[in-house]
Amino acid sequence: AQSVTQLGSHVSVSEGALVLLRCNYSSSVPPYLFWYVQYPNQGLQLLLKYTSAATLVKGINGFEAEFKKSETSFHLTKPSAHMSDAAEYFCAVSRNSGYSTLTFGKGTMLLVSP
Amino acid sequence: DAGITQSPRHKVTETGTPVTLRCHQTENHRYMYWYRQDPGHGLRLIHYSYGVKDTDKGEVSDGYSVSRSKTEDFLLTLESATSSQTSVYFCAISEGPGQRGTEAFFGQGTRLTVV
């Protein structure tokens, strides 16, 4: 079975500050890992994905994440927060089945203050 | 945006009534999925389909059934709606086969309230 733990249901930062959203996973096989963002009343949009290539993955809107096998982590970072980054962020792991049946974390709401 | 249309977008129904949600895609993707989103739970997989008439259960399938008679349509049915099925339902699609780790594209969601 796979699982994802996102530490912190809410994270608050000031505009211009570093964004760090934490994700730890458990998987019995090499995982495929994803970060999605959800704006209010919207569907989910893929930010970035790790599929066993480079461990440092760059995504859209200046976000990146680093896969650390030894720590079973896939934390999401952005050097400088913008007001438009305020949204809910989900980390997800895919089953080792060839499909995209995703197991999601519970989500982290990012709040950005001026 | 991926061509995914969910209908209806909002629905209020009474306990015990049947409800069908529709997901329509224009991408000709093989795989389709239904998730539900609840506060504090993230998204959880209900059912998925890997081809026409080929479906399988997900993590929270009890009380739900699905059908896929055409590549482009994936229906989710609540045979007898309960208040615990009040949720936001998302359809997703992905390419395949054999593309491990391929990303899923999500629809805009259907907000279902069971009273």
PDB file of C-alpha atoms in Angstrom:
ATOM      1  CA  ALA A   1       0.000   0.000   0.000  1.00  0.00           C
ATOM      2  CA  GLN A   2       1.102   3.509  -0.671  1.00  0.00           C
ATOM      3  CA  SER A   3       0.551   6.584   1.432  1.00  0.00           C
ATOM      4  CA  VAL A   4       1.407  10.262   1.423  1.00  0.00           C
ATOM      5  CA  THR A   5       1.811  12.542   4.405  1.00  0.00           C
ATOM      6  CA  GLN A   6       1.751  16.291   4.044  1.00  0.00           C
ATOM      7  CA  LEU A   7       3.018  18.059   7.128  1.00  0.00           C
ATOM      8  CA  GLY A   8       0.900  21.068   7.989  1.00  0.00           C
ATOM      9  CA  SER A   9      -2.643  21.617   6.814  1.00  0.00           C
ATOM     10  CA  HIS A  10      -1.913  25.351   6.565  1.00  0.00           C
ATOM     11  CA  VAL A  11       1.319  27.192   5.828  1.00  0.00           C
ATOM     12  CA  SER A  12       1.567  30.979   6.011  1.00  0.00           C
ATOM     13  CA  VAL A  13       4.299  33.020   4.356  1.00  0.00           C
ATOM     14  CA  SER A  14       4.870  36.639   3.489  1.00  0.00           C
ATOM     15  CA  GLU A  15       5.090  37.748  -0.099  1.00  0.00           C
ATOM     16  CA  GLY A  16       8.690  37.341  -1.257  1.00  0.00           C
ATOM     17  CA  ALA A  17       9.520  34.690   1.332  1.00  0.00           C
ATOM     18  CA  LEU A  18      10.572  31.120   0.690  1.00  0.00           C
ATOM     19  CA  VAL A  19       7.795  28.598   0.242  1.00  0.00           C
ATOM     20  CA  LEU A  20       8.388  25.095   1.619  1.00  0.00           C
ATOM     21  CA  LEU A  21       5.611  22.505   1.550  1.00  0.00           C
ATOM     22  CA  ARG A  22       6.499  19.114   2.940  1.00  0.00           C
ATOM     23  CA  CYS A  23       5.586  15.721   1.527  1.00  0.00           C
ATOM     24  CA  ASN A  24       6.684  12.296   2.700  1.00  0.00           C
ATOM     25  CA  TYR A  25       5.622   9.100   1.025  1.00  0.00           C
ATOM     26  CA  SER A  26       5.695   5.409   1.626  1.00  0.00           C
ATOM     27  CA  SER A  27       5.909   2.958  -1.209  1.00  0.00           C
ATOM     28  CA  SER A  28       7.204  -0.565  -1.549  1.00  0.00           C
ATOM     29  CA  VAL A  29       8.411   0.128  -5.065  1.00  0.00           C
ATOM     30  CA  PRO A  30      10.047   3.130  -6.731  1.00  0.00           C
ATOM     31  CA  PRO A  31       7.329   5.757  -6.715  1.00  0.00           C
ATOM     32  CA  TYR A  32       6.079   8.281  -9.194  1.00  0.00           C
ATOM     33  CA  LEU A  33       5.428  11.514  -7.357  1.00  0.00           C
ATOM     34  CA  PHE A  34       3.365  14.552  -8.222  1.00  0.00           C
ATOM     35  CA  TRP A  35       2.472  17.963  -6.885  1.00  0.00           C
ATOM     36  CA  TYR A  36      -0.869  19.452  -7.849  1.00  0.00           C
ATOM     37  CA  VAL A  37      -2.295  22.885  -7.103  1.00  0.00           C
ATOM     38  CA  GLN A  38      -5.971  23.699  -6.646  1.00  0.00           C
ATOM     39  CA  TYR A  39      -7.326  27.233  -6.757  1.00  0.00           C
ATOM     40  CA  PRO A  40     -10.740  27.922  -5.207  1.00  0.00           C
ATOM     41  CA  ASN A  41     -13.608  26.209  -7.018  1.00  0.00           C
ATOM     42  CA  GLN A  42     -11.241  24.790  -9.606  1.00  0.00           C
ATOM     43  CA  GLY A  43      -9.943  21.391 -10.579  1.00  0.00           C
ATOM     44  CA  LEU A  44      -6.392  20.253  -9.938  1.00  0.00           C
ATOM     45  CA  GLN A  45      -3.492  21.435 -12.060  1.00  0.00           C
ATOM     46  CA  LEU A  46      -0.199  19.593 -12.262  1.00  0.00           C
ATOM     47  CA  LEU A  47       2.752  21.592 -10.947  1.00  0.00           C
ATOM     48  CA  LEU A  48       5.460  19.007 -11.473  1.00  0.00           C
ATOM     49  CA  LYS A  49       6.182  15.291 -11.454  1.00  0.00           C
ATOM     50  CA  TYR A  50       9.002  12.909 -10.627  1.00  0.00           C
ATOM     51  CA  THR A  51       9.248   9.804 -12.768  1.00  0.00           C
ATOM     52  CA  SER A  52      12.697   8.404 -11.855  1.00  0.00           C
ATOM     53  CA  ALA A  53      14.723  10.754 -14.024  1.00  0.00           C
ATOM     54  CA  ALA A  54      16.430  13.772 -12.415  1.00  0.00           C
ATOM     55  CA  THR A  55      15.899  14.011  -8.660  1.00  0.00           C
ATOM     56  CA  LEU A  56      15.451  17.787  -8.816  1.00  0.00           C
ATOM     57  CA  VAL A  57      12.303  18.520 -10.728  1.00  0.00           C
ATOM     58  CA  LYS A  58      11.312  21.941 -11.982  1.00  0.00           C
ATOM     59  CA  GLY A  59       7.693  22.783 -12.539  1.00  0.00           C
ATOM     60  CA  ILE A  60       5.477  25.629 -13.536  1.00  0.00           C
ATOM     61  CA  ASN A  61       5.230  29.009 -11.814  1.00  0.00           C
ATOM     62  CA  GLY A  62       8.761  28.779 -10.388  1.00  0.00           C
ATOM     63  CA  PHE A  63       8.142  25.732  -8.204  1.00  0.00           C
ATOM     64  CA  GLU A  64      10.545  22.854  -7.853  1.00  0.00           C
ATOM     65  CA  ALA A  65      10.793  19.691  -5.786  1.00  0.00           C
ATOM     66  CA  GLU A  66      13.591  17.346  -4.857  1.00  0.00           C
ATOM     67  CA  PHE A  67      13.171  13.598  -4.588  1.00  0.00           C
ATOM     68  CA  LYS A  68      15.165  12.215  -1.657  1.00  0.00           C
ATOM     69  CA  LYS A  69      14.921   8.470  -1.480  1.00  0.00           C
ATOM     70  CA  SER A  70      16.809   8.190   1.805  1.00  0.00           C
ATOM     71  CA  GLU A  71      14.310  10.518   3.461  1.00  0.00           C
ATOM     72  CA  THR A  72      11.276   9.303   1.446  1.00  0.00           C
ATOM     73  CA  SER A  73      10.509  12.949   0.799  1.00  0.00           C
ATOM     74  CA  PHE A  74       9.403  15.111  -2.089  1.00  0.00           C
ATOM     75  CA  HIS A  75       9.179  18.611  -0.664  1.00  0.00           C
ATOM     76  CA  LEU A  76       7.933  21.485  -2.809  1.00  0.00           C
ATOM     77  CA  THR A  77       9.775  24.812  -2.779  1.00  0.00           C
ATOM     78  CA  LYS A  78       9.652  28.227  -4.375  1.00  0.00           C
ATOM     79  CA  PRO A  79      12.277  30.869  -3.621  1.00  0.00           C
ATOM     80  CA  SER A  80       9.914  33.840  -3.494  1.00  0.00           C
ATOM     81  CA  ALA A  81       6.192  33.632  -2.807  1.00  0.00           C
ATOM     82  CA  HIS A  82       3.709  35.656  -4.792  1.00  0.00           C
ATOM     83  CA  MET A  83       0.182  36.522  -3.794  1.00  0.00           C
ATOM     84  CA  SER A  84      -1.090  34.442  -6.692  1.00  0.00           C
ATOM     85  CA  ASP A  85       0.488  31.317  -5.143  1.00  0.00           C
ATOM     86  CA  ALA A  86      -2.212  31.234  -2.480  1.00  0.00           C
ATOM     87  CA  ALA A  87      -4.004  27.929  -3.088  1.00  0.00           C
ATOM     88  CA  GLU A  88      -4.214  24.378  -1.830  1.00  0.00           C
ATOM     89  CA  TYR A  89      -1.385  22.044  -2.755  1.00  0.00           C
ATOM     90  CA  PHE A  90      -1.578  18.279  -2.959  1.00  0.00           C
ATOM     91  CA  CYS A  91       1.216  15.761  -3.077  1.00  0.00           C
ATOM     92  CA  ALA A  92       0.376  12.429  -4.708  1.00  0.00           C
ATOM     93  CA  VAL A  93       2.001   9.102  -5.459  1.00  0.00           C
ATOM     94  CA  SER A  94       0.972   6.759  -8.219  1.00  0.00           C
ATOM     95  CA  ARG A  95       0.492   3.059  -7.924  1.00  0.00           C
ATOM     96  CA  ASN A  96       3.001   0.824  -9.606  1.00  0.00           C
ATOM     97  CA  SER A  97       0.434  -0.359 -12.080  1.00  0.00           C
ATOM     98  CA  GLY A  98       1.025   1.651 -15.205  1.00  0.00           C
ATOM     99  CA  TYR A  99      -2.046   3.714 -14.525  1.00  0.00           C
ATOM    100  CA  SER A 100      -2.368   7.111 -12.892  1.00  0.00           C
ATOM    101  CA  THR A 101      -4.373   5.853  -9.931  1.00  0.00           C
ATOM    102  CA  LEU A 102      -3.136   8.430  -7.502  1.00  0.00           C
ATOM    103  CA  THR A 103      -2.940   8.329  -3.725  1.00  0.00           C
ATOM    104  CA  PHE A 104      -3.151  11.888  -2.434  1.00  0.00           C
ATOM    105  CA  GLY A 105      -2.031  13.586   0.713  1.00  0.00           C
ATOM    106  CA  LYS A 106      -4.599  15.581   2.642  1.00  0.00           C
ATOM    107  CA  GLY A 107      -3.419  18.854   1.197  1.00  0.00           C
ATOM    108  CA  THR A 108      -1.702  21.997   2.450  1.00  0.00           C
ATOM    109  CA  MET A 109      -3.331  25.389   2.165  1.00  0.00           C
ATOM    110  CA  LEU A 110      -0.753  28.059   1.369  1.00  0.00           C
ATOM    111  CA  LEU A 111      -1.606  31.520   2.651  1.00  0.00           C
ATOM    112  CA  VAL A 112       0.404  34.468   1.359  1.00  0.00           C
ATOM    113  CA  SER A 113       0.290  37.798   3.147  1.00  0.00           C
ATOM    114  CA  PRO A 114       1.445  41.135   1.751  1.00  0.00           C
TER     115      PRO A 114
ATOM    116  CA  ASP B   1      -6.919  22.852 -20.610  1.00  0.00           C
ATOM    117  CA  ALA B   2      -7.616  19.199 -21.204  1.00  0.00           C
ATOM    118  CA  GLY B   3     -10.990  18.620 -22.802  1.00  0.00           C
ATOM    119  CA  ILE B   4     -12.895  17.294 -19.811  1.00  0.00           C
ATOM    120  CA  THR B   5     -16.463  18.270 -19.078  1.00  0.00           C
ATOM    121  CA  GLN B   6     -18.272  17.222 -15.939  1.00  0.00           C
ATOM    122  CA  SER B   7     -22.028  17.496 -15.629  1.00  0.00           C
ATOM    123  CA  PRO B   8     -23.824  18.674 -13.693  1.00  0.00           C
ATOM    124  CA  ARG B   9     -21.496  21.093 -11.932  1.00  0.00           C
ATOM    125  CA  HIS B  10     -23.774  21.372  -8.931  1.00  0.00           C
ATOM    126  CA  LYS B  11     -26.531  19.124  -7.680  1.00  0.00           C
ATOM    127  CA  VAL B  12     -28.681  18.865  -4.610  1.00  0.00           C
ATOM    128  CA  THR B  13     -30.530  15.613  -4.132  1.00  0.00           C
ATOM    129  CA  GLU B  14     -32.489  13.840  -1.449  1.00  0.00           C
ATOM    130  CA  THR B  15     -31.359  10.856   0.544  1.00  0.00           C
ATOM    131  CA  GLY B  16     -32.288   7.599  -1.124  1.00  0.00           C
ATOM    132  CA  THR B  17     -32.524   8.917  -4.667  1.00  0.00           C
ATOM    133  CA  PRO B  18     -30.305   7.700  -7.500  1.00  0.00           C
ATOM    134  CA  VAL B  19     -27.801  10.151  -8.944  1.00  0.00           C
ATOM    135  CA  THR B  20     -25.627   9.928 -12.046  1.00  0.00           C
ATOM    136  CA  LEU B  21     -22.644  12.150 -12.717  1.00  0.00           C
ATOM    137  CA  ARG B  22     -21.164  12.360 -16.160  1.00  0.00           C
ATOM    138  CA  CYS B  23     -17.619  12.884 -17.340  1.00  0.00           C
ATOM    139  CA  HIS B  24     -17.018  13.572 -21.005  1.00  0.00           C
ATOM    140  CA  GLN B  25     -13.569  13.856 -22.591  1.00  0.00           C
ATOM    141  CA  THR B  26     -12.456  14.952 -26.028  1.00  0.00           C
ATOM    142  CA  GLU B  27      -8.818  13.800 -25.686  1.00  0.00           C
ATOM    143  CA  ASN B  28      -9.351  10.145 -26.617  1.00  0.00           C
ATOM    144  CA  HIS B  29      -7.439   9.116 -23.486  1.00  0.00           C
ATOM    145  CA  ARG B  30      -7.758   5.489 -22.504  1.00  0.00           C
ATOM    146  CA  TYR B  31      -7.882   5.894 -18.740  1.00  0.00           C
ATOM    147  CA  MET B  32     -10.569   7.681 -16.776  1.00  0.00           C
ATOM    148  CA  TYR B  33     -11.000   8.074 -13.043  1.00  0.00           C
ATOM    149  CA  TRP B  34     -13.491   9.278 -10.467  1.00  0.00           C
ATOM    150  CA  TYR B  35     -12.223  10.832  -7.242  1.00  0.00           C
ATOM    151  CA  ARG B  36     -14.037  12.448  -4.369  1.00  0.00           C
ATOM    152  CA  GLN B  37     -12.649  15.346  -2.377  1.00  0.00           C
ATOM    153  CA  ASP B  38     -13.540  15.918   1.254  1.00  0.00           C
ATOM    154  CA  PRO B  39     -12.004  18.353   3.738  1.00  0.00           C
ATOM    155  CA  GLY B  40      -9.187  16.721   5.652  1.00  0.00           C
ATOM    156  CA  HIS B  41      -9.057  13.733   3.325  1.00  0.00           C
ATOM    157  CA  GLY B  42      -7.587  15.073   0.126  1.00  0.00           C
ATOM    158  CA  LEU B  43      -8.797  13.193  -2.930  1.00  0.00           C
ATOM    159  CA  ARG B  44      -9.687   9.531  -2.826  1.00  0.00           C
ATOM    160  CA  LEU B  45     -10.156   7.212  -5.773  1.00  0.00           C
ATOM    161  CA  ILE B  46     -13.648   5.792  -6.228  1.00  0.00           C
ATOM    162  CA  HIS B  47     -13.434   3.852  -9.496  1.00  0.00           C
ATOM    163  CA  TYR B  48     -11.381   3.914 -12.628  1.00  0.00           C
ATOM    164  CA  SER B  49     -11.584   2.631 -16.172  1.00  0.00           C
ATOM    165  CA  TYR B  50      -8.841   1.307 -18.405  1.00  0.00           C
ATOM    166  CA  GLY B  51     -10.960   0.962 -21.506  1.00  0.00           C
ATOM    167  CA  VAL B  52     -14.493   0.671 -22.796  1.00  0.00           C
ATOM    168  CA  LYS B  53     -16.426  -1.608 -20.439  1.00  0.00           C
ATOM    169  CA  ASP B  54     -13.262  -2.191 -18.371  1.00  0.00           C
ATOM    170  CA  THR B  55     -13.494  -0.769 -14.871  1.00  0.00           C
ATOM    171  CA  ASP B  56     -12.089  -1.444 -11.434  1.00  0.00           C
ATOM    172  CA  LYS B  57     -12.659  -0.339  -7.867  1.00  0.00           C
ATOM    173  CA  GLY B  58     -10.693   2.232  -6.000  1.00  0.00           C
ATOM    174  CA  GLU B  59     -10.222   3.006  -2.329  1.00  0.00           C
ATOM    175  CA  VAL B  60     -13.777   4.181  -1.572  1.00  0.00           C
ATOM    176  CA  SER B  61     -16.025   2.331  -4.017  1.00  0.00           C
ATOM    177  CA  ASP B  62     -18.822   1.232  -1.668  1.00  0.00           C
ATOM    178  CA  GLY B  63     -22.140   2.770  -2.691  1.00  0.00           C
ATOM    179  CA  TYR B  64     -20.910   3.729  -6.164  1.00  0.00           C
ATOM    180  CA  SER B  65     -21.017   2.097  -9.572  1.00  0.00           C
ATOM    181  CA  VAL B  66     -19.580   3.185 -12.893  1.00  0.00           C
ATOM    182  CA  SER B  67     -20.057   2.515 -16.555  1.00  0.00           C
ATOM    183  CA  ARG B  68     -18.091   3.268 -19.666  1.00  0.00           C
ATOM    184  CA  SER B  69     -19.813   2.379 -22.918  1.00  0.00           C
ATOM    185  CA  LYS B  70     -17.785   4.809 -25.034  1.00  0.00           C
ATOM    186  CA  THR B  71     -14.208   6.008 -24.831  1.00  0.00           C
ATOM    187  CA  GLU B  72     -15.307   9.559 -24.189  1.00  0.00           C
ATOM    188  CA  ASP B  73     -17.855   9.020 -21.431  1.00  0.00           C
ATOM    189  CA  PHE B  74     -17.464   7.730 -17.874  1.00  0.00           C
ATOM    190  CA  LEU B  75     -20.538   7.722 -15.652  1.00  0.00           C
ATOM    191  CA  LEU B  76     -20.590   7.566 -11.881  1.00  0.00           C
ATOM    192  CA  THR B  77     -23.833   6.403 -10.265  1.00  0.00           C
ATOM    193  CA  LEU B  78     -24.919   6.621  -6.679  1.00  0.00           C
ATOM    194  CA  GLU B  79     -27.659   4.017  -6.539  1.00  0.00           C
ATOM    195  CA  SER B  80     -29.206   5.394  -3.354  1.00  0.00           C
ATOM    196  CA  ALA B  81     -27.590   8.608  -2.232  1.00  0.00           C
ATOM    197  CA  THR B  82     -26.649   9.064   1.428  1.00  0.00           C
ATOM    198  CA  SER B  83     -25.520  12.152   3.319  1.00  0.00           C
ATOM    199  CA  SER B  84     -22.015  10.674   3.580  1.00  0.00           C
ATOM    200  CA  GLN B  85     -21.766  10.988  -0.191  1.00  0.00           C
ATOM    201  CA  THR B  86     -22.014  14.758  -0.023  1.00  0.00           C
ATOM    202  CA  SER B  87     -18.721  15.731  -1.595  1.00  0.00           C
ATOM    203  CA  VAL B  88     -16.978  17.264  -4.570  1.00  0.00           C
ATOM    204  CA  TYR B  89     -16.437  14.720  -7.315  1.00  0.00           C
ATOM    205  CA  PHE B  90     -13.610  15.009  -9.806  1.00  0.00           C
ATOM    206  CA  CYS B  91     -13.150  13.164 -13.029  1.00  0.00           C
ATOM    207  CA  ALA B  92      -9.628  12.693 -14.363  1.00  0.00           C
ATOM    208  CA  ILE B  93      -8.117  11.252 -17.523  1.00  0.00           C
ATOM    209  CA  SER B  94      -4.704  10.005 -18.523  1.00  0.00           C
ATOM    210  CA  GLU B  95      -2.994   8.548 -21.553  1.00  0.00           C
ATOM    211  CA  GLY B  96      -1.901   4.950 -21.815  1.00  0.00           C
ATOM    212  CA  PRO B  97      -1.104   2.152 -22.002  1.00  0.00           C
ATOM    213  CA  GLY B  98       2.336   1.541 -20.613  1.00  0.00           C
ATOM    214  CA  GLN B  99       3.094   5.150 -19.728  1.00  0.00           C
ATOM    215  CA  ARG B 100       3.940   4.731 -16.091  1.00  0.00           C
ATOM    216  CA  GLY B 101       3.819   7.877 -14.096  1.00  0.00           C
ATOM    217  CA  THR B 102       1.956   9.756 -16.765  1.00  0.00           C
ATOM    218  CA  GLU B 103       0.084  12.698 -15.433  1.00  0.00           C
ATOM    219  CA  ALA B 104      -3.646  12.875 -14.878  1.00  0.00           C
ATOM    220  CA  PHE B 105      -5.753  15.801 -16.070  1.00  0.00           C
ATOM    221  CA  PHE B 106      -8.674  16.822 -13.908  1.00  0.00           C
ATOM    222  CA  GLY B 107     -12.105  18.193 -14.660  1.00  0.00           C
ATOM    223  CA  GLN B 108     -13.637  21.151 -12.848  1.00  0.00           C
ATOM    224  CA  GLY B 109     -15.567  19.036 -10.392  1.00  0.00           C
ATOM    225  CA  THR B 110     -19.188  18.391  -9.448  1.00  0.00           C
ATOM    226  CA  ARG B 111     -20.409  19.573  -6.076  1.00  0.00           C
ATOM    227  CA  LEU B 112     -23.030  17.109  -4.813  1.00  0.00           C
ATOM    228  CA  THR B 113     -25.110  17.759  -1.739  1.00  0.00           C
ATOM    229  CA  VAL B 114     -27.349  15.012  -0.336  1.00  0.00           C
ATOM    230  CA  VAL B 115     -30.021  16.325   2.017  1.00  0.00           C
TER     231      VAL B 115
END
